[in-house]
Coordinates of C-alpha atoms (C1' of nucleotides) in Angstrom, one line a residue:
Chain A
M1350 CA 203.6 107.3 191.6
F1351 CA 203.8 111.0 191.8
R1352 CA 200.9 111.7 189.7
L1353 CA 198.2 114.3 189.9
S1354 CA 194.8 112.9 190.9
K1355 CA 191.8 112.6 188.6
A1356 CA 190.0 114.7 191.2
A1357 CA 192.4 117.6 190.7
E1358 CA 192.3 117.2 187.0
Y1359 CA 188.5 117.1 186.8
A1360 CA 188.1 120.0 189.1
I1361 CA 190.5 122.1 187.0
R1362 CA 188.7 121.2 183.8
G1363 CA 185.5 122.2 185.4
V1364 CA 186.7 125.5 186.6
L1365 CA 188.3 126.1 183.2
Y1366 CA 184.9 125.5 181.5
L1367 CA 183.3 128.0 183.8
S1368 CA 186.1 130.5 183.1
G1369 CA 185.3 130.3 179.4
K1370 CA 181.6 131.3 179.9
E1371 CA 180.6 134.7 178.7
D1372 CA 177.7 135.0 181.1
T1373 CA 179.1 135.1 184.5
V1374 CA 175.8 135.3 186.3
K1375 CA 173.7 132.5 185.1
P1376 CA 174.5 129.2 186.9
T1377 CA 175.8 126.3 184.9
G1378 CA 174.6 122.9 185.7
I1379 CA 177.0 120.1 186.7
E1380 CA 175.7 117.9 183.9
E1381 CA 176.6 120.5 181.3
I1382 CA 180.1 120.9 182.7
A1383 CA 180.7 117.2 183.0
T1384 CA 179.5 116.5 179.5
A1385 CA 181.5 119.3 178.0
Q1386 CA 184.7 118.1 179.7
G1387 CA 184.0 114.4 179.5
V1388 CA 184.1 113.6 183.1
P1389 CA 181.8 111.5 185.4
P1390 CA 179.0 113.8 186.5
A1391 CA 178.4 112.4 189.9
Y1392 CA 182.1 112.6 190.7
L1393 CA 182.4 116.1 189.4
A1394 CA 179.4 117.0 191.5
K1395 CA 181.2 115.9 194.6
L1396 CA 184.3 117.9 193.6
F1397 CA 182.3 121.0 193.0
Q1398 CA 180.7 120.6 196.4
T1399 CA 184.1 120.9 198.0
L1400 CA 185.0 123.8 195.6
G1401 CA 181.9 125.5 197.0
K1402 CA 183.0 125.0 200.6
K1403 CA 186.3 126.4 199.8
G1404 CA 184.7 129.5 198.3
F1405 CA 185.7 129.2 194.6
V1406 CA 182.2 128.6 193.3
R1407 CA 178.7 129.5 194.5
S1408 CA 175.9 127.0 194.0
V1409 CA 172.3 127.6 193.2
R1410 CA 169.9 124.9 193.9
G1411 CA 166.6 124.0 192.2
H1412 CA 165.3 124.8 188.8
D1413 CA 167.9 126.4 186.5
G1414 CA 170.4 126.0 189.3
G1415 CA 174.1 125.2 188.9
F1416 CA 177.4 126.7 189.7
V1417 CA 179.0 130.2 189.3
L1418 CA 182.6 131.3 189.9
T1419 CA 182.8 133.6 192.9
K1420 CA 186.1 135.1 191.7
T1421 CA 187.3 136.2 188.3
P1422 CA 189.3 133.6 186.5
S1423 CA 192.5 135.7 186.8
E1424 CA 192.2 135.4 190.6
I1425 CA 192.1 131.7 190.7
S1426 CA 195.3 129.7 190.4
F1427 CA 196.0 126.1 189.5
L1428 CA 197.4 125.6 193.0
D1429 CA 194.1 126.9 194.5
I1430 CA 192.1 124.3 192.8
I1431 CA 194.5 121.4 193.3
E1432 CA 194.8 122.1 197.0
A1433 CA 191.1 122.6 197.3
V1434 CA 190.4 119.1 196.3
E1435 CA 193.5 117.2 197.4
G1436 CA 194.5 119.2 200.4
P1437 CA 197.9 120.8 200.8
I1438 CA 200.7 119.5 198.6
F1439 CA 203.6 117.9 200.5
L1440 CA 206.1 116.1 198.4
N1441 CA 207.4 114.2 201.4
D1442 CA 206.4 113.4 204.9
C1443 CA 209.4 115.1 206.3
L1444 CA 208.1 118.3 205.0
I1445 CA 205.0 118.0 207.1
N1446 CA 206.2 116.6 210.3
E1447 CA 209.1 118.3 212.1
G1448 CA 211.0 115.3 213.5
Y1449 CA 209.9 112.8 210.9
C1450 CA 213.6 112.2 210.1
A1451 CA 215.6 110.9 212.9
N1452 CA 218.1 113.7 212.5
D1453 CA 216.6 116.5 210.5
S1454 CA 219.5 118.8 211.0
V1455 CA 221.9 116.6 209.2
C1456 CA 219.7 115.1 206.5
P1457 CA 220.5 116.6 203.2
V1458 CA 217.6 115.0 201.4
H1459 CA 215.3 117.3 203.2
D1460 CA 216.5 120.3 201.4
V1461 CA 216.0 118.7 198.0
W1462 CA 212.4 117.9 198.7
G1463 CA 211.9 121.4 200.1
E1464 CA 213.3 123.1 197.1
A1465 CA 211.4 120.9 194.6
Q1466 CA 208.2 121.6 196.4
K1467 CA 208.8 125.3 196.5
R1468 CA 209.4 125.3 192.8
L1469 CA 206.4 123.2 192.0
L1470 CA 204.0 125.2 194.1
G1471 CA 205.4 128.4 192.8
F1472 CA 204.7 127.3 189.3
F1473 CA 201.2 126.1 189.9
S1474 CA 200.3 129.3 191.8
S1475 CA 201.5 131.3 188.8
C1476 CA 199.0 129.7 186.5
N1477 CA 195.6 131.4 186.5
F1478 CA 192.5 130.5 184.7
K1479 CA 192.2 133.7 182.7
E1480 CA 195.4 133.0 181.0
L1481 CA 194.6 129.3 180.6
S1482 CA 191.2 130.0 179.1
E1483 CA 192.6 132.5 176.7
S1484 CA 195.3 130.2 175.6
G1485 CA 192.6 127.6 174.9
L1486 CA 190.7 130.1 172.8
K1487 CA 193.8 130.9 170.9
K1488 CA 194.5 127.3 170.2
R1489 CA 191.0 126.7 168.9
K1490 CA 191.2 129.8 166.6
K1491 CA 194.5 128.6 165.2
L1492 CA 193.1 125.1 164.5
K1493 CA 190.1 126.6 162.8
S1494 CA 192.0 128.9 160.5
K1495 CA 194.0 125.9 159.3
S1496 CA 191.1 123.8 158.3
Chain B
M364 CA 198.0 112.9 196.7
F365 CA 201.0 114.0 194.8
R366 CA 203.5 112.6 197.2
L367 CA 206.8 110.9 196.6
S368 CA 206.7 107.2 197.5
K369 CA 208.4 105.7 200.4
A370 CA 210.1 103.4 197.9
A371 CA 211.8 106.3 196.2
E372 CA 212.7 107.9 199.5
Y373 CA 214.2 104.7 200.9
A374 CA 216.1 104.0 197.8
I375 CA 217.5 107.5 197.8
R376 CA 218.6 107.3 201.4
G377 CA 220.2 104.0 200.7
V378 CA 222.2 105.3 197.7
L379 CA 223.1 108.3 199.8
Y380 CA 224.5 106.1 202.5
L381 CA 226.6 104.2 200.0
S382 CA 227.8 107.5 198.5
G383 CA 229.2 108.5 201.9
K384 CA 231.3 105.4 202.2
E385 CA 235.1 105.9 201.9
D386 CA 235.7 102.4 200.8
T387 CA 234.1 102.0 197.4
V388 CA 235.1 98.4 196.9
K389 CA 234.0 96.5 199.9
P390 CA 230.3 95.6 199.7
T391 CA 227.9 97.0 202.3
G392 CA 225.2 94.7 203.6
I393 CA 221.5 95.7 203.2
E394 CA 221.1 95.3 207.0
E395 CA 223.7 97.9 207.7
I396 CA 222.2 100.3 205.2
A397 CA 218.7 99.8 206.5
T398 CA 219.7 100.2 210.1
A399 CA 221.8 103.3 209.4
Q400 CA 218.9 105.0 207.5
G401 CA 216.1 103.6 209.7
V402 CA 214.2 101.9 206.9
P403 CA 212.6 98.4 206.8
P404 CA 215.4 96.0 205.7
A405 CA 213.3 93.5 203.7
Y406 CA 211.7 96.4 201.8
L407 CA 215.0 98.0 201.1
A408 CA 216.4 94.7 199.9
K409 CA 213.6 94.6 197.3
L410 CA 214.4 98.2 196.2
F411 CA 218.1 97.5 195.9
Q412 CA 217.3 94.5 193.8
T413 CA 215.7 96.7 191.3
L414 CA 218.5 99.2 191.6
G415 CA 220.8 96.4 190.7
K416 CA 218.7 95.5 187.6
K417 CA 218.9 99.1 186.5
G418 CA 222.6 99.1 186.9
F419 CA 223.1 101.6 189.7
V420 CA 224.5 99.1 192.1
R421 CA 226.3 95.8 191.9
S422 CA 225.5 93.0 194.3
V423 CA 227.8 90.5 195.9
R424 CA 226.2 87.4 197.4
G425 CA 227.3 85.2 200.2
H426 CA 229.6 85.9 203.1
D427 CA 230.6 89.5 203.5
G428 CA 228.4 90.3 200.5
G429 CA 226.3 93.3 199.9
F430 CA 226.0 96.2 197.5
V431 CA 228.5 98.6 195.8
L432 CA 227.7 101.6 193.7
T433 CA 228.6 101.0 190.0
K434 CA 228.9 104.7 189.3
T435 CA 230.5 107.5 191.2
P436 CA 228.0 109.5 193.2
S437 CA 228.4 112.5 191.0
E438 CA 227.1 110.5 188.1
I439 CA 223.9 109.5 189.8
S440 CA 221.0 111.9 189.9
F441 CA 217.9 112.0 192.1
L442 CA 215.8 111.5 189.1
D443 CA 217.8 108.3 188.2
I444 CA 216.9 106.7 191.5
I445 CA 213.3 107.9 191.6
E446 CA 212.6 106.6 188.1
A447 CA 214.5 103.4 188.8
V448 CA 212.1 102.4 191.6
E449 CA 208.9 104.1 190.5
G450 CA 209.2 104.0 186.8
P451 CA 209.1 107.1 184.6
I452 CA 207.4 110.2 186.1
F453 CA 204.3 111.4 184.4
L454 CA 202.4 114.1 186.2
N455 CA 199.3 113.4 184.2
D456 CA 197.9 110.6 182.0
C457 CA 197.6 113.0 179.1
L458 CA 201.4 113.3 179.1
I459 CA 201.7 109.5 178.5
N460 CA 199.0 108.8 176.0
E461 CA 198.6 110.9 172.9
G462 CA 194.9 111.1 172.5
Y463 CA 194.0 110.8 176.2
C464 CA 192.3 114.1 175.9
A465 CA 189.4 114.2 173.6
N466 CA 190.9 117.2 171.9
D467 CA 194.6 117.5 172.6
S468 CA 195.2 120.3 170.3
V469 CA 192.8 122.7 172.0
C470 CA 193.3 121.6 175.6
P471 CA 195.4 124.3 177.4
V472 CA 195.7 122.2 180.6
H473 CA 198.0 120.0 178.7
D474 CA 200.7 122.6 178.5
V475 CA 200.6 123.4 182.2
W476 CA 201.2 119.7 183.1
G477 CA 203.9 119.5 180.5
E478 CA 205.8 122.6 181.8
A479 CA 205.4 121.6 185.4
Q480 CA 206.8 118.1 184.6
K481 CA 209.7 119.5 182.6
R482 CA 210.7 121.7 185.5
L483 CA 210.4 119.1 188.1
L484 CA 212.4 116.5 186.2
G485 CA 214.9 119.1 185.4
F486 CA 215.4 119.9 189.0
F487 CA 215.6 116.3 190.1
S488 CA 218.1 115.4 187.4
S489 CA 220.3 118.3 188.5
C490 CA 220.7 116.8 192.0
N491 CA 223.5 114.3 192.2
F492 CA 224.6 112.2 195.1
K493 CA 228.1 113.7 195.4
E494 CA 226.7 117.1 196.2
L495 CA 224.1 115.7 198.4
S496 CA 226.6 113.6 200.4
E497 CA 228.9 116.6 200.8
S498 CA 226.1 118.8 202.0
G499 CA 225.3 116.2 204.6
L500 CA 228.9 116.2 205.8
K501 CA 228.9 119.9 206.0
K502 CA 225.8 119.9 208.0
R503 CA 227.1 117.4 210.4
K504 CA 230.4 119.4 210.9
K505 CA 228.5 122.5 211.6
L506 CA 226.4 120.8 214.2
K507 CA 229.4 119.3 215.8
S508 CA 231.3 122.6 216.1
K509 CA 228.3 124.2 217.8
S510 CA 228.1 121.6 220.6
Chain C
dT782 C1' 230.2 72.2 204.3
dT783 C1' 228.4 75.6 206.6
dA784 C1' 227.0 80.2 207.6
dT785 C1' 226.0 84.2 205.2
dT786 C1' 223.8 87.1 202.0
dC787 C1' 221.3 88.4 197.9
dA788 C1' 217.5 86.9 194.1
dG789 C1' 213.0 85.9 193.1
dG790 C1' 208.4 85.5 193.8
dA791 C1' 204.3 84.7 196.5
dC792 C1' 201.5 86.7 199.7
dA793 C1' 199.3 90.1 203.1
dT794 C1' 197.4 94.4 204.6
dA795 C1' 196.0 98.9 204.5
dA796 C1' 195.1 103.0 202.4
dA797 C1' 193.8 105.8 198.7
dA798 C1' 191.6 106.6 194.3
dG799 C1' 187.8 106.8 191.8
dG800 C1' 183.2 106.5 191.6
dT801 C1' 178.0 105.4 192.3
dC802 C1' 173.5 105.9 194.6
dT803 C1' 170.0 107.4 197.6
dT804 C1' 167.8 110.7 200.4
dT805 C1' 167.1 115.4 201.6
dT806 C1' 166.8 120.3 200.8
dA807 C1' 166.3 124.4 198.1
dT808 C1' 164.3 126.8 194.1
dA809 C1' 161.8 128.3 189.9
dT810 C1' 157.8 127.7 187.2
dC811 C1' 153.1 126.3 186.3
Chain D
dG302 C1' 150.5 124.9 196.4
dA303 C1' 152.2 121.1 193.5
dT304 C1' 155.8 119.7 190.7
dA305 C1' 160.0 119.3 188.3
dT306 C1' 164.7 120.4 188.7
dA307 C1' 169.2 120.5 190.7
dA308 C1' 172.6 120.7 194.3
dA309 C1' 173.9 118.8 199.4
dA310 C1' 175.2 115.3 202.2
dG311 C1' 176.6 111.0 203.3
dA312 C1' 176.8 106.0 202.8
dC313 C1' 178.7 102.7 200.1
dC314 C1' 181.4 100.1 196.7
dT315 C1' 185.3 98.5 193.7
dT316 C1' 189.9 98.6 192.1
dT317 C1' 194.4 99.9 192.4
dT318 C1' 198.6 101.2 194.7
dA319 C1' 201.7 101.4 198.4
dT320 C1' 204.1 99.2 201.7
dG321 C1' 205.6 95.6 203.4
dT322 C1' 206.7 90.4 204.9
dC323 C1' 208.2 85.8 204.2
dC324 C1' 210.0 81.6 202.2
dT325 C1' 212.8 79.1 199.1
dG326 C1' 216.7 78.8 196.3
dA327 C1' 221.3 80.2 194.6
dA328 C1' 225.9 82.2 195.1
dT329 C1' 230.0 82.7 197.8
dA330 C1' 233.6 83.2 201.4
dA331 C1' 235.7 81.1 205.4

DNA sequence: TTATTCAGGACATAAAAGGTCTTTTATATC
DNA sequence: GATATAAAAGACCTTTTATGTCCTGAATAA
């Protein structure tokens, strides 16, 4: 149905939470992240495991363990995290497999998927977590000043 | 996995085929469309049933029956057909349900989904079947002149 | 009236999404 | 060194969605 997976959403919210942390050295436990963002802890743990493998976070086991970002928030894009947990985005099979369409060279639908994908990926790769985190802060401030 | 459904792809290919027909009055059988586009006939029939309900095609039963477009190809967009068979596109649940996020007003992720969706829908609604069909013709001509 | 073709709905299958749980391993503190 | 804590790894489970098929009934042209 053309929808983003919960996995990607949860992972993004998790990374966003870490991006907002002042202390970038002390690990943050998965339980804290999950509670703060309102997502299932066990599931988030799985997701952070793969984020670790892909090199976006570093994990510390044991007492006072948890996760730390390995890059600064401005270096991490939405696309990075989406693709880390869902694998590469392909709007349509014919964009993966050359020869999926019986006659690639005359199929005009091809081009539409290609262009749509290019635009979508371009947009997601232009969104980084520094901006995102700051825009969240700004929103919170605005809300506060109103009340 | 953020992929377009086969349903949408098949429906689009079906409509594209009809768009390329010279004769816009004589109905085209589902079998012909399916064979031409290499898609499962029974499935395509289902899809055209819903396209009929949504008013994009008219069906004629019985001998020499089939389907006819009810609009000219230039009036039908990609988005029309995608949404006809998949329902409205929502990249994320929080774009459907107000209050899905615990704190909408301070969640910055929201905006990203919203913008991405706006762009994607904008693009798909800008693609019409007249252009698409013509670009297919052009491609075929080019290929022919080469051989 | 008969062959053809779509309509409608039930049904089937497989894959993916979304998530839980248990065991093991690493680490800090007492 | 023992113990509590927390992630790693992988097995497992449930529900939903995607992708079809098939059968019966209704419309229609020859």
